[in-house]
Coordinates of C-alpha atoms in Angstrom, one line a residue:
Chain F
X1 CA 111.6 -201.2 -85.6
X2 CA 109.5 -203.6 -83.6
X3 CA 105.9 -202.9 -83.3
X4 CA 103.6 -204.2 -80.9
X5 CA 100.1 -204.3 -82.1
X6 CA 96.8 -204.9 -79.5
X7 CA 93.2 -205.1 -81.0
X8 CA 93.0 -207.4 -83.9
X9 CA 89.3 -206.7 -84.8
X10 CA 88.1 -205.5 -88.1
X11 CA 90.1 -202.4 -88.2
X12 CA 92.9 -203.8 -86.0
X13 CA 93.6 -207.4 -88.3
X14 CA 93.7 -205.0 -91.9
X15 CA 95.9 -202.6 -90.2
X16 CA 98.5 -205.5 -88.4
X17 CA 98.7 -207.2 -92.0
X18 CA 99.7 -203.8 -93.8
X19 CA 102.0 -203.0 -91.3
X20 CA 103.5 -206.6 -91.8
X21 CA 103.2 -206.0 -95.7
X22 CA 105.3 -202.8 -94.9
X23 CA 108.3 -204.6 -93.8
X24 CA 107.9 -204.2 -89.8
X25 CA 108.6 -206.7 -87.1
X26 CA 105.0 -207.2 -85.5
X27 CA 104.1 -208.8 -81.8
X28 CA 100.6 -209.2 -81.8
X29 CA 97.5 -209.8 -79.0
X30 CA 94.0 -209.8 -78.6
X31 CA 91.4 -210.6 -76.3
X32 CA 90.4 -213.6 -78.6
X33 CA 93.8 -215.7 -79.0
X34 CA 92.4 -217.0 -82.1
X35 CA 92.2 -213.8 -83.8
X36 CA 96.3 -213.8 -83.5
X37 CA 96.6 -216.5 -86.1
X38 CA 95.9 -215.3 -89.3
X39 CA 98.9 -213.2 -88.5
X40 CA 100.8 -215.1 -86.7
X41 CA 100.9 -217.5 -89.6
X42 CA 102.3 -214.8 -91.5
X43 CA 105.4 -214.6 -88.8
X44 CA 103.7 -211.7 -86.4
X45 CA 104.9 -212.7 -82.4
X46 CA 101.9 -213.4 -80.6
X47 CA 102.2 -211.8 -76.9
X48 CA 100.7 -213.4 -73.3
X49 CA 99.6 -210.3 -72.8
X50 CA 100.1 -207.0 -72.9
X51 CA 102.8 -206.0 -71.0
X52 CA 105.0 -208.7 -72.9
X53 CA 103.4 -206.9 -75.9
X54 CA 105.6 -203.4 -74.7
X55 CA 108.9 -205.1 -73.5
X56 CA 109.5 -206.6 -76.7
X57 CA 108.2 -203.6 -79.4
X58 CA 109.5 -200.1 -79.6
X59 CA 106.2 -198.7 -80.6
X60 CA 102.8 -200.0 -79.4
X61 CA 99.7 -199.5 -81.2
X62 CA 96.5 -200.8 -79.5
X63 CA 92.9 -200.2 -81.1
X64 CA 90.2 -201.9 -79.1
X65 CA 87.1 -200.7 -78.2
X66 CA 86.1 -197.9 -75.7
X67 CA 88.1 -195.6 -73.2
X68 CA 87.5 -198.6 -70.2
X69 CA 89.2 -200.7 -72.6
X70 CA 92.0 -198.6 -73.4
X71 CA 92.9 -197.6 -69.5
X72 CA 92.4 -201.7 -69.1
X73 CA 95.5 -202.4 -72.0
X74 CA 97.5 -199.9 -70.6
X75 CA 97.0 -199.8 -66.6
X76 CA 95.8 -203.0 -65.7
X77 CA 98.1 -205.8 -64.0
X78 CA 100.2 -207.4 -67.1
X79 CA 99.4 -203.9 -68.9
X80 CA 101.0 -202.4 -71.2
X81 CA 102.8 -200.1 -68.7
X82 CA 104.1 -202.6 -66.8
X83 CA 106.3 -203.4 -69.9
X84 CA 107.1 -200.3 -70.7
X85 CA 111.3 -198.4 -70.8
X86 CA 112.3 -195.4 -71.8
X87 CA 112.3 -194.3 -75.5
X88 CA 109.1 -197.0 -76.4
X89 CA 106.2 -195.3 -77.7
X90 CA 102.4 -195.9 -76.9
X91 CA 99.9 -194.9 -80.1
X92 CA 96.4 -195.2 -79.6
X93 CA 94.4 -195.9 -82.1
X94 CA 90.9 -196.5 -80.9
X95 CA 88.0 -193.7 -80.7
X96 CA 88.0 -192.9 -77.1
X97 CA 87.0 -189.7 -74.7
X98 CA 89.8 -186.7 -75.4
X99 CA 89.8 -186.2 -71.7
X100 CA 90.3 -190.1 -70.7
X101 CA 93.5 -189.8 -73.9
X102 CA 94.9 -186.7 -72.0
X103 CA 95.1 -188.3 -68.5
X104 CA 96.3 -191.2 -70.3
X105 CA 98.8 -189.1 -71.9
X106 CA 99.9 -187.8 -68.5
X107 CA 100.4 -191.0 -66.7
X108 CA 102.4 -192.1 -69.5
X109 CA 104.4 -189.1 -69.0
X110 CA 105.3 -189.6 -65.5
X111 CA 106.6 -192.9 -66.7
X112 CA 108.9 -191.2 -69.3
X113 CA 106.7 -192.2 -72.0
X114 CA 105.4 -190.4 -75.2
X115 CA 101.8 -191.2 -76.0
X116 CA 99.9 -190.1 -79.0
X117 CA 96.1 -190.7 -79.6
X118 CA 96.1 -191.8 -83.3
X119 CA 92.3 -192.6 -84.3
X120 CA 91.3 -193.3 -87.7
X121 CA 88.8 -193.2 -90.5
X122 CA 87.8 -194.7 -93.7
X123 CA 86.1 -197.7 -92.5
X124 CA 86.9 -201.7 -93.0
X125 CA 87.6 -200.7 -96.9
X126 CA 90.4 -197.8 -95.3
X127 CA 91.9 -200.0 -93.3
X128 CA 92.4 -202.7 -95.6
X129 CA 93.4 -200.8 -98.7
X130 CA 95.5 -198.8 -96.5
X131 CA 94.1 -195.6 -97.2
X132 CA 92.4 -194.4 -93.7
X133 CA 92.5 -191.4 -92.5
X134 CA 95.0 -190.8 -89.5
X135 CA 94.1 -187.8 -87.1
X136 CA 97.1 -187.5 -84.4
X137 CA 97.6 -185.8 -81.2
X138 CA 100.8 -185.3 -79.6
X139 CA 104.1 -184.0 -79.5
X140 CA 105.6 -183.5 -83.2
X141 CA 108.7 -184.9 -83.3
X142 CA 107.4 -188.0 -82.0
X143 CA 104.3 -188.0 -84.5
X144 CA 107.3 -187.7 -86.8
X145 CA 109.3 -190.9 -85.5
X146 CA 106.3 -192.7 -85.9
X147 CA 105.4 -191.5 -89.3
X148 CA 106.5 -194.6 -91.3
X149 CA 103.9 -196.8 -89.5
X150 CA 101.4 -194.3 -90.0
X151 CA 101.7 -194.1 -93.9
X152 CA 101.6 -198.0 -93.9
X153 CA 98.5 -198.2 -92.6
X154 CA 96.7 -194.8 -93.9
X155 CA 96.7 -192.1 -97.1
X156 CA 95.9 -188.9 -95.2
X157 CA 98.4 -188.6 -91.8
X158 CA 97.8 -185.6 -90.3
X159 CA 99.6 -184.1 -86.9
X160 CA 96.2 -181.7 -85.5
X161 CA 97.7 -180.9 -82.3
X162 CA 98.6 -181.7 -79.0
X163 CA 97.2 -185.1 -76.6
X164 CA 94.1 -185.5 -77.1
X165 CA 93.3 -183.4 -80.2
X166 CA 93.3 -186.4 -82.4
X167 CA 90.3 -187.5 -80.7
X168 CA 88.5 -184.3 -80.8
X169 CA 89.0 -184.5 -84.8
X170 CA 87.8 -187.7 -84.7
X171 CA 84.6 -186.8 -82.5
X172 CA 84.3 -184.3 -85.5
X173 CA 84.8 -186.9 -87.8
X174 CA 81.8 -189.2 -86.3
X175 CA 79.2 -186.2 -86.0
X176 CA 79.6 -185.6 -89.7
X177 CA 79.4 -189.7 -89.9
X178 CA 76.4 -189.8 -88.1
X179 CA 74.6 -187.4 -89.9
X180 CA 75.5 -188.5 -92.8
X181 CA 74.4 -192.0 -92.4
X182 CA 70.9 -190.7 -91.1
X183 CA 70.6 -188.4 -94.2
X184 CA 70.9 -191.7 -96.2
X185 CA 68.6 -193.7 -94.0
X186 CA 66.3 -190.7 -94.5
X187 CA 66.3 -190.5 -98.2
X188 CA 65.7 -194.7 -98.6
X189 CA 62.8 -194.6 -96.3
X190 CA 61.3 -191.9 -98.0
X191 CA 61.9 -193.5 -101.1
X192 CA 60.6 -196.6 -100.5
X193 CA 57.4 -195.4 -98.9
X194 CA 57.1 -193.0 -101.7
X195 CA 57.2 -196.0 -104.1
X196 CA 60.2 -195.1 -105.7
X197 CA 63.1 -197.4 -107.4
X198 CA 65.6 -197.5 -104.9
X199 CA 68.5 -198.3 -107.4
X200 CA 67.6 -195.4 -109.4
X201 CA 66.9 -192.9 -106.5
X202 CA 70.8 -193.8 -105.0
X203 CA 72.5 -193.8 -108.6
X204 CA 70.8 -190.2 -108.9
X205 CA 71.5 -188.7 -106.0
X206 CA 74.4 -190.4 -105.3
X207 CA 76.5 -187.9 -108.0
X208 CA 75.2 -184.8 -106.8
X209 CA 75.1 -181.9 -103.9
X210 CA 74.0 -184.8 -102.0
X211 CA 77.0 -187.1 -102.6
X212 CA 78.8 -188.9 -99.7
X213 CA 81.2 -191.4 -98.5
X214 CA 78.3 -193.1 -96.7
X215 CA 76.1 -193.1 -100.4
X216 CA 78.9 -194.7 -102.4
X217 CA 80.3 -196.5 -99.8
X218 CA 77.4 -197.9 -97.7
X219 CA 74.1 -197.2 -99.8
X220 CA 74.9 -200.2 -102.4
X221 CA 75.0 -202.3 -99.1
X222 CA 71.6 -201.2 -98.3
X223 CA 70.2 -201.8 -101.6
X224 CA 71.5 -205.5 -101.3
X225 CA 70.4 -205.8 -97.6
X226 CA 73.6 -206.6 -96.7
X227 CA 73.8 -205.7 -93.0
X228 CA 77.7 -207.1 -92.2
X229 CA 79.9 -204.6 -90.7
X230 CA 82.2 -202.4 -92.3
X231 CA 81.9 -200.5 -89.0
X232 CA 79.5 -201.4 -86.1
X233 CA 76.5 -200.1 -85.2
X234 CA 77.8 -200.4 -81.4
X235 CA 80.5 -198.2 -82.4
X236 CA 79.4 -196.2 -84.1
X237 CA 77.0 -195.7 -80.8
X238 CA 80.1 -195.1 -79.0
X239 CA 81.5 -192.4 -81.0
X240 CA 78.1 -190.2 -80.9
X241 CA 77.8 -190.6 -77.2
X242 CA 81.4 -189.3 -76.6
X243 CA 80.6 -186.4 -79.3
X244 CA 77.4 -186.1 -77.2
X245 CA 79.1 -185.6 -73.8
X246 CA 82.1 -183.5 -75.2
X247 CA 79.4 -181.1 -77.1
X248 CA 77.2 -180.8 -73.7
X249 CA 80.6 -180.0 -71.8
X250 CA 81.4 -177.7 -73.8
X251 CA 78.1 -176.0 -73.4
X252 CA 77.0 -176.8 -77.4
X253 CA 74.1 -179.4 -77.5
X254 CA 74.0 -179.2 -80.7
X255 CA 70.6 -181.2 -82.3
X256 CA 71.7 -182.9 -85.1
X257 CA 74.2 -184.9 -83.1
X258 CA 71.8 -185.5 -79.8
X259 CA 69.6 -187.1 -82.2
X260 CA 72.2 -189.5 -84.0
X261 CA 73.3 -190.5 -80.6
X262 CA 69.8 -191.5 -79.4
X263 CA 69.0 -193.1 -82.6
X264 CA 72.0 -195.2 -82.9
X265 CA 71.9 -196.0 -79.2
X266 CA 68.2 -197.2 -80.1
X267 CA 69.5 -199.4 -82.6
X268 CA 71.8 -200.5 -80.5
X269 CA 69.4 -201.5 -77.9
X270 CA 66.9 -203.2 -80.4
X271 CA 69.6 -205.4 -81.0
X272 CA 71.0 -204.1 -84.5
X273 CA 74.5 -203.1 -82.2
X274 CA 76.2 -206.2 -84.4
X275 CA 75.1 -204.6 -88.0
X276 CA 77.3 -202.6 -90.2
X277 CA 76.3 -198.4 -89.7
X278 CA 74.1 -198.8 -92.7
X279 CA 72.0 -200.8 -90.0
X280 CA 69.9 -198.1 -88.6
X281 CA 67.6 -198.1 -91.3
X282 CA 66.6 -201.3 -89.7
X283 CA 65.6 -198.9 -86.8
X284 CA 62.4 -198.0 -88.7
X285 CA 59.3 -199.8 -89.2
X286 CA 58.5 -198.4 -92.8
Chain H
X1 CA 64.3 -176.7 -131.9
X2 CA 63.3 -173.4 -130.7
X3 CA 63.6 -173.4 -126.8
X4 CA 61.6 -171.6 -123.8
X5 CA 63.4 -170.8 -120.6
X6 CA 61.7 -169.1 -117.7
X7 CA 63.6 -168.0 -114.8
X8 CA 66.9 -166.7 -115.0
X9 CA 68.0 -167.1 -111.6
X10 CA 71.6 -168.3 -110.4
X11 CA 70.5 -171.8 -111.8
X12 CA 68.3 -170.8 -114.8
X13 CA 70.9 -167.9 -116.3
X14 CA 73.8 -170.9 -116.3
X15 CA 71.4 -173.6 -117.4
X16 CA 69.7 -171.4 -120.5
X17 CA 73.9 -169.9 -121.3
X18 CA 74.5 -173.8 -121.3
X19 CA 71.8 -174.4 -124.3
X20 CA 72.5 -171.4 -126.1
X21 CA 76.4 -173.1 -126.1
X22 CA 74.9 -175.8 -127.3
X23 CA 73.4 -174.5 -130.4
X24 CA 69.6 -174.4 -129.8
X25 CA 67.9 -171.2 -130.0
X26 CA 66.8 -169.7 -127.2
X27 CA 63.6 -167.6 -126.1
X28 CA 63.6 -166.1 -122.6
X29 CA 61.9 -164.5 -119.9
X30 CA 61.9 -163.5 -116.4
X31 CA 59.9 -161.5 -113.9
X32 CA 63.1 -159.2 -113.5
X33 CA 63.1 -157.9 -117.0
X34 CA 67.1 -157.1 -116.5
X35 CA 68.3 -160.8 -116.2
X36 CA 67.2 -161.4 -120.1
X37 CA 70.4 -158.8 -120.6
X38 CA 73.6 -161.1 -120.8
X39 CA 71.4 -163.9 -122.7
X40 CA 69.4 -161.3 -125.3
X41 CA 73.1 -160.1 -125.3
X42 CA 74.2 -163.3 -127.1
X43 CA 71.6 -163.7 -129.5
X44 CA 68.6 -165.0 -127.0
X45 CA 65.2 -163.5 -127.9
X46 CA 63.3 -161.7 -125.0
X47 CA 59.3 -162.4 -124.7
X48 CA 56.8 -160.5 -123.2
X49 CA 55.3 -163.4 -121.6
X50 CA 54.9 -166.5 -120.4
X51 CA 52.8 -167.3 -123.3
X52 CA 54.6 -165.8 -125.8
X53 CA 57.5 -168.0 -124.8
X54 CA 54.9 -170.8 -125.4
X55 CA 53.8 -169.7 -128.5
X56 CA 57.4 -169.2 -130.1
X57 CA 59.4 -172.4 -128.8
X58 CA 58.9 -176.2 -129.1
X59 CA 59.9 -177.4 -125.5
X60 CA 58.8 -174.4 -122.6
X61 CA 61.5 -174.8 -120.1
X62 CA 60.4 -173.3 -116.6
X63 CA 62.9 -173.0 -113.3
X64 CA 61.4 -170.7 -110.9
X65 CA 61.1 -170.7 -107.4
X66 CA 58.4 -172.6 -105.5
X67 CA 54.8 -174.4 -106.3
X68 CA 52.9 -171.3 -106.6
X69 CA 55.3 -169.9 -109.4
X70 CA 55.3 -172.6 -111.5
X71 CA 51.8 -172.8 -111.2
X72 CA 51.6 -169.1 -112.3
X73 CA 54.1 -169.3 -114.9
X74 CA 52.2 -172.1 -116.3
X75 CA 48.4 -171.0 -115.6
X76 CA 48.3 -167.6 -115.0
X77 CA 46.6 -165.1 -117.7
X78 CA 49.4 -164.4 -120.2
X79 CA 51.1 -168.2 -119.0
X80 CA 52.7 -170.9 -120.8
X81 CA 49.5 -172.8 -121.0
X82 CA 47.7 -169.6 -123.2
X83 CA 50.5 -170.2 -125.7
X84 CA 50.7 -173.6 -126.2
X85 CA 49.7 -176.3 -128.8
X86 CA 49.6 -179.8 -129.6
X87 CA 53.2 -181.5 -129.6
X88 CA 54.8 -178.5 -127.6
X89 CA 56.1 -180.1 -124.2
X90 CA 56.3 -178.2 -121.0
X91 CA 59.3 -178.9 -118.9
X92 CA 59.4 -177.9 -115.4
X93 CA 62.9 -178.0 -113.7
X94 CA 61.6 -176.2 -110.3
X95 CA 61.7 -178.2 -107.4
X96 CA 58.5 -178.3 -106.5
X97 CA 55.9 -180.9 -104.6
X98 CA 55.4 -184.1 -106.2
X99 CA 51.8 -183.6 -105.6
X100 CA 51.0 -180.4 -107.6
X101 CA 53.4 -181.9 -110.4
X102 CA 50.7 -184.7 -110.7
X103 CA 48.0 -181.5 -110.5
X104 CA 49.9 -179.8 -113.3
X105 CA 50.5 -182.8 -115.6
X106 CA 46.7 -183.3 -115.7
X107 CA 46.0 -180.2 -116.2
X108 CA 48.1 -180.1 -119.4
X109 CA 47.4 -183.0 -120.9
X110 CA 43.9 -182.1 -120.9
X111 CA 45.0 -179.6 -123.7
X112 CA 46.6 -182.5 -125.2
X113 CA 50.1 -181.3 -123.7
X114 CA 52.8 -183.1 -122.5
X115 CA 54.8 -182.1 -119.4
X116 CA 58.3 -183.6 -117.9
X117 CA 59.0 -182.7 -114.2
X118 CA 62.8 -182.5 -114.2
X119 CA 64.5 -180.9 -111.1
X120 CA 68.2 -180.9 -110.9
X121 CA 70.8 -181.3 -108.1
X122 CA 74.4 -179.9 -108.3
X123 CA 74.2 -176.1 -107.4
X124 CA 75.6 -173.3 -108.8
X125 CA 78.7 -175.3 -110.1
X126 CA 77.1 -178.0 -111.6
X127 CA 74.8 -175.7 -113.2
X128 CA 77.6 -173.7 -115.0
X129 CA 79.8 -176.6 -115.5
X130 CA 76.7 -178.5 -117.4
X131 CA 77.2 -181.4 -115.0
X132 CA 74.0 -180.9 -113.1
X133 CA 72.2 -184.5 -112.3
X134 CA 68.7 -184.2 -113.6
X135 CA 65.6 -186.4 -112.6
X136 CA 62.8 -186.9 -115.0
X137 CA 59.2 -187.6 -114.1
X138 CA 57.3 -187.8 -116.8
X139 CA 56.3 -190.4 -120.3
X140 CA 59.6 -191.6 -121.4
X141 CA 59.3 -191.0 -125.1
X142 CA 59.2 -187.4 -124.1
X143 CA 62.0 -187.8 -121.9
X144 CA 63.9 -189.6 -125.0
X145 CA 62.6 -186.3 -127.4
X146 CA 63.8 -184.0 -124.7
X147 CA 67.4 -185.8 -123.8
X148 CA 69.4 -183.3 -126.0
X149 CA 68.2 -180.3 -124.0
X150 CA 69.1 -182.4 -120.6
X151 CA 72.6 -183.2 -122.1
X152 CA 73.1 -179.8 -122.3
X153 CA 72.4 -179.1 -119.0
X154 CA 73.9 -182.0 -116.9
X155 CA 75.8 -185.4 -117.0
X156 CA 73.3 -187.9 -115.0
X157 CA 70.2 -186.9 -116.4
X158 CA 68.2 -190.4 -115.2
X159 CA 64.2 -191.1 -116.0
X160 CA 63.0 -192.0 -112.8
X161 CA 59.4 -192.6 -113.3
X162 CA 55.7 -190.9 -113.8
X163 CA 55.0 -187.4 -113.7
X164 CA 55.8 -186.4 -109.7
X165 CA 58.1 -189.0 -109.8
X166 CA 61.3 -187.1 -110.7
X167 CA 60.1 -184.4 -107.9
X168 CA 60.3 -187.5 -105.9
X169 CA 63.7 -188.2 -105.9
X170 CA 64.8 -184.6 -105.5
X171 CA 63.0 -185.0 -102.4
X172 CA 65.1 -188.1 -101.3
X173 CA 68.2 -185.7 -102.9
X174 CA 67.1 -182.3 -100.6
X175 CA 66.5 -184.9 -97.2
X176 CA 70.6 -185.7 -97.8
X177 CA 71.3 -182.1 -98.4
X178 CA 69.7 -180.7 -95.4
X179 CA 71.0 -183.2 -92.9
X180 CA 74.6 -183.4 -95.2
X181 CA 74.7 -179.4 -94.3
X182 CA 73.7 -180.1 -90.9
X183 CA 76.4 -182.4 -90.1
X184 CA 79.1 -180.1 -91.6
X185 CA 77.9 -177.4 -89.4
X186 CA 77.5 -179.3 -86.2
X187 CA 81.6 -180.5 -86.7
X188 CA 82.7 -177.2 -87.3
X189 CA 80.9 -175.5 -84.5
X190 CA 82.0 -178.1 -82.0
X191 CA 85.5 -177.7 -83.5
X192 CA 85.8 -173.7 -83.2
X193 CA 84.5 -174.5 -79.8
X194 CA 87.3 -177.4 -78.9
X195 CA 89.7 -175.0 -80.7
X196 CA 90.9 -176.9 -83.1
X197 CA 92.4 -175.4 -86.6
X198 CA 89.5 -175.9 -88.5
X199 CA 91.5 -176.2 -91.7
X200 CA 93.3 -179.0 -90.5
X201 CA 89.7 -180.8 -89.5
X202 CA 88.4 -179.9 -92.9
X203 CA 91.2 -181.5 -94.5
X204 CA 91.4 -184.5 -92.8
X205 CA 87.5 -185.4 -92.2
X206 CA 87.0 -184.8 -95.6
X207 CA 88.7 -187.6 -97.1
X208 CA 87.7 -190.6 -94.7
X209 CA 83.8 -192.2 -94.6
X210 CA 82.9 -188.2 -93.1
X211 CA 83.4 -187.2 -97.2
X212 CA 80.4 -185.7 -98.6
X213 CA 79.9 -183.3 -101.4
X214 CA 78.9 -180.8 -98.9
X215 CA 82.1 -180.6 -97.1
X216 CA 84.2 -180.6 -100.1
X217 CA 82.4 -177.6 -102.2
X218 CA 81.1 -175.3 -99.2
X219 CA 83.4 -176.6 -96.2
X220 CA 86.5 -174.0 -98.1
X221 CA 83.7 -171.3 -98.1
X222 CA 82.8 -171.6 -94.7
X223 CA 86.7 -171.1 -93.7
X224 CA 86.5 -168.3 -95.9
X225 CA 83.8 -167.2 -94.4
X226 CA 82.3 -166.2 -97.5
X227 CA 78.6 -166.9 -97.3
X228 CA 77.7 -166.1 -101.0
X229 CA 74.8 -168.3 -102.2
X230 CA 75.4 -171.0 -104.5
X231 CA 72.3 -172.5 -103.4
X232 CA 70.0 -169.9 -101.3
X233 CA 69.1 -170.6 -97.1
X234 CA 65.4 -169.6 -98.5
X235 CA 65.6 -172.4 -101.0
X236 CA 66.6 -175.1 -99.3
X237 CA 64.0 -174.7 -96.5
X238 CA 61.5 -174.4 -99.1
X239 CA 62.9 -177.8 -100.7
X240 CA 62.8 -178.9 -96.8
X241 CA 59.2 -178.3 -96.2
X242 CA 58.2 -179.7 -99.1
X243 CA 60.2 -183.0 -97.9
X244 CA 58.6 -182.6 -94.1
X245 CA 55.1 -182.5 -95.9
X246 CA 55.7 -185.3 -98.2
X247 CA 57.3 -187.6 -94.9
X248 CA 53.9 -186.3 -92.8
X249 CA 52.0 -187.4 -95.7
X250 CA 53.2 -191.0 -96.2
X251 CA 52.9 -191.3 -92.6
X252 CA 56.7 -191.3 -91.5
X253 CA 57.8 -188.0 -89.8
X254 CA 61.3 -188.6 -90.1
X255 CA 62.5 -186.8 -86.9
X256 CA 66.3 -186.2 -89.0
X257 CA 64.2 -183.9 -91.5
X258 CA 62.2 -182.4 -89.2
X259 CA 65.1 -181.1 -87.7
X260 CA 66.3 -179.6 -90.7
X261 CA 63.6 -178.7 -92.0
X262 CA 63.0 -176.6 -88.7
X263 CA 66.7 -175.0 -88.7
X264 CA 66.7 -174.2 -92.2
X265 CA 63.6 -172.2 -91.6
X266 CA 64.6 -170.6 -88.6
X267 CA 67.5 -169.4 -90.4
X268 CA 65.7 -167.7 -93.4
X269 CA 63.2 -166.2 -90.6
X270 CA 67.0 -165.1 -88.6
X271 CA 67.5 -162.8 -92.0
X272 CA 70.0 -165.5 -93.2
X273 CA 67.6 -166.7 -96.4
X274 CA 69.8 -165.2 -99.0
X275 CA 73.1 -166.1 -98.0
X276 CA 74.5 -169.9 -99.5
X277 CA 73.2 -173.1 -97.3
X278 CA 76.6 -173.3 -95.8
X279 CA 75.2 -169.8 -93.8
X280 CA 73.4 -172.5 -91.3
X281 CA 76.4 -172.1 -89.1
X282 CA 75.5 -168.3 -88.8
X283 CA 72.4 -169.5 -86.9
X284 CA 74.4 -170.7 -84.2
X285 CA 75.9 -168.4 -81.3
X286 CA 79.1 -170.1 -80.9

């Protein structure tokens, strides 16, 4: 099976190399023609552009950034349409709106083409050690056909319904996220104001009720002020302000979440958008 | 070493059954006479008083409910403090504020008494499992004379600091919790609302960077919909406001905790306060 693979960021580059590491035939592009040679230097085909991308794969993944950028790989002149026959498949992999996936999904489907909206989670570490979590919308059996490249790349594959429902688990995904990383953010400035010992406070709390990804994962970052990205603060921003707009349309404004949009969108804006997540403690003057 | 445990609650009755396994002897009270019953059962002795518990036990172990207990448990007429004498040490697992901790240390060691403040973190389960994480304010050759009792109790028992100090950290612990609860609750509620199967979201999201202790101990009871307390609604917002008072204090009113600490208490005043913190999602209309 050939596999065209668009997006070679963070996520995108881990995710290529253990498909490659898997056995598959990879065509590769990005935005940034550089970011094609590390695997390209491993024997990946690097693309013109993104309809050459679809005429020579069966199954193209892209993971880029937001839903403009997503419609822009697919629909746009030299898209990923244009290359497009019957029987290829189009994955998606980025975080975008459900709705955006599901009129995507329909377009595709006028062509003759299955889509599914495949985002993930598990972060830089996920995607490298191949254990992300996969959430995927779309019709079964062709969640099923695709199910080998899937389990190269993540631990935890799950099919959660039809187009556009992996991206509602997802948006479910980033609300906890979001939380999560502001309970952490929370707990460090206290702690520091409070003069506590920060290593102490997250080894204590870390193996209790108050245990999380984002403590094990992301609070030893903090405590070495290492800022780099495991997953942007930009991002991050992204994936609050479409759980935002998908909790206000479906009448739920739930606080929690309206508050971890603003604050990351804050960040963002204060120019922390290039951090890692953990990032937003930066945010706060204490 | 002859023990003293005050409070039989859901925490205290597991905590004292864990010492009894553990070979010290026990001597117990509580304000509901009846929960002495399964302990005085297994060969506990049942005092009259606070300060008979004092009188007859080396360390006084106290886990009530909030700052004006303990301080009645340890000052009232009839109280530990009546009871006690030089080289007995008072050990006060409530979590209480930092600040009357400080009050209540002074106040001891004026009789020559030592006292440990020493609240825990691991609910229900860790407190009958004996894997409870403990945090010790307090002088750390007491700590060091008391470490047998805390093995008992829990697996991360960690000296933190001064007296307060240990109530410190359970702060930073309950600012998680809250906003750890929070962001389960927001991700279910806008996944009942997306109609989703919220099975298949609380399997996925819980294994990616959305993990958290939270969603993998009370996410199954909230699809249950059992709302049995492992750690009460009432408890938690009390554990809340005294986190909201200490971030007002320092000077940084974190708006994540204020938000919690608000919903938490809105809940207890909506008659949820004694079902299990995973009954925040009952405050909701959704």
């Amino acid at each position: 099976m050939k596999v065209g693979f668009i997006g070679l960021g963070i996520m995108g580059s881990s995710m290529a190399q253990n498909l490659m590491n898997a056995g598959f035939d990879l065509v590769v592009d990005d935005v940034v023609v550089s970011k094609c040679e590390p695997l390209s230097a491993k024997g990946a085909r690097v693309a013109q552009c993104c309809a050459e991308v679809a005429r020579l794969s069966d199954v193209i993944i892209s993971i880029v950034l937001d839903t403009p950028d997503v419609e822009a790989v697919l629909f746009d002149p030299d898209g990923v349409a244009e290359g497009l026959s019957s029987g290829k498949v189009v994955v998606d992999m980025t975080t975008i709106s459900p709705e955006a996936t599901e009129e995507f999904a329909k377009r595709l489907a006028e062509q003759g083409i299955d889509m599914l909206d495949a985002p993930v989670s598990g972060g830089d570490k996920g995607a490298r050690e191949g254990t992300l979590a996969i959430m995927v919308g779309g019709k079964k059996e062709v969640f099923e056909r695709c199910l080998p490249l899937f389990n190269a790349m993540g631990k935890n594959v799950v099919h959660v319904g039809s187009n556009g429902d992996g991206q509602r688990v997802k948006t479910a995904n980033q609300i906890v996220c979001g939380l999560n990383i502001l309970a952490m953010t929370e707990a460090f400035l206290f702690a520091k104001k409070a003069g506590l010992d920060l290593e102490t406070v997250h080894k204590v709390i870390s193996s209790g009720a108050a245990g999380s990804w984002m403590l094990t994962n992301l609070g030893p970052k903090v405590l070495e002020e290492d800022y780099s990205p495991g997953f942007k603060i930009t991002l991050q921003s992204k994936d609050l302000r479409i759980a935002w707009e998908s909790l206000q349309a479906l009448g739920i404004p739930l606080e929690g979440t309206q508050l971890t949009n603003r604050l990351f969108r804050e960040a963002a804006e204060k120019g922390l958008g290039e951090q890692g997540t953990q990032g937003l403690i930066n945010l706060f003057d204490v």
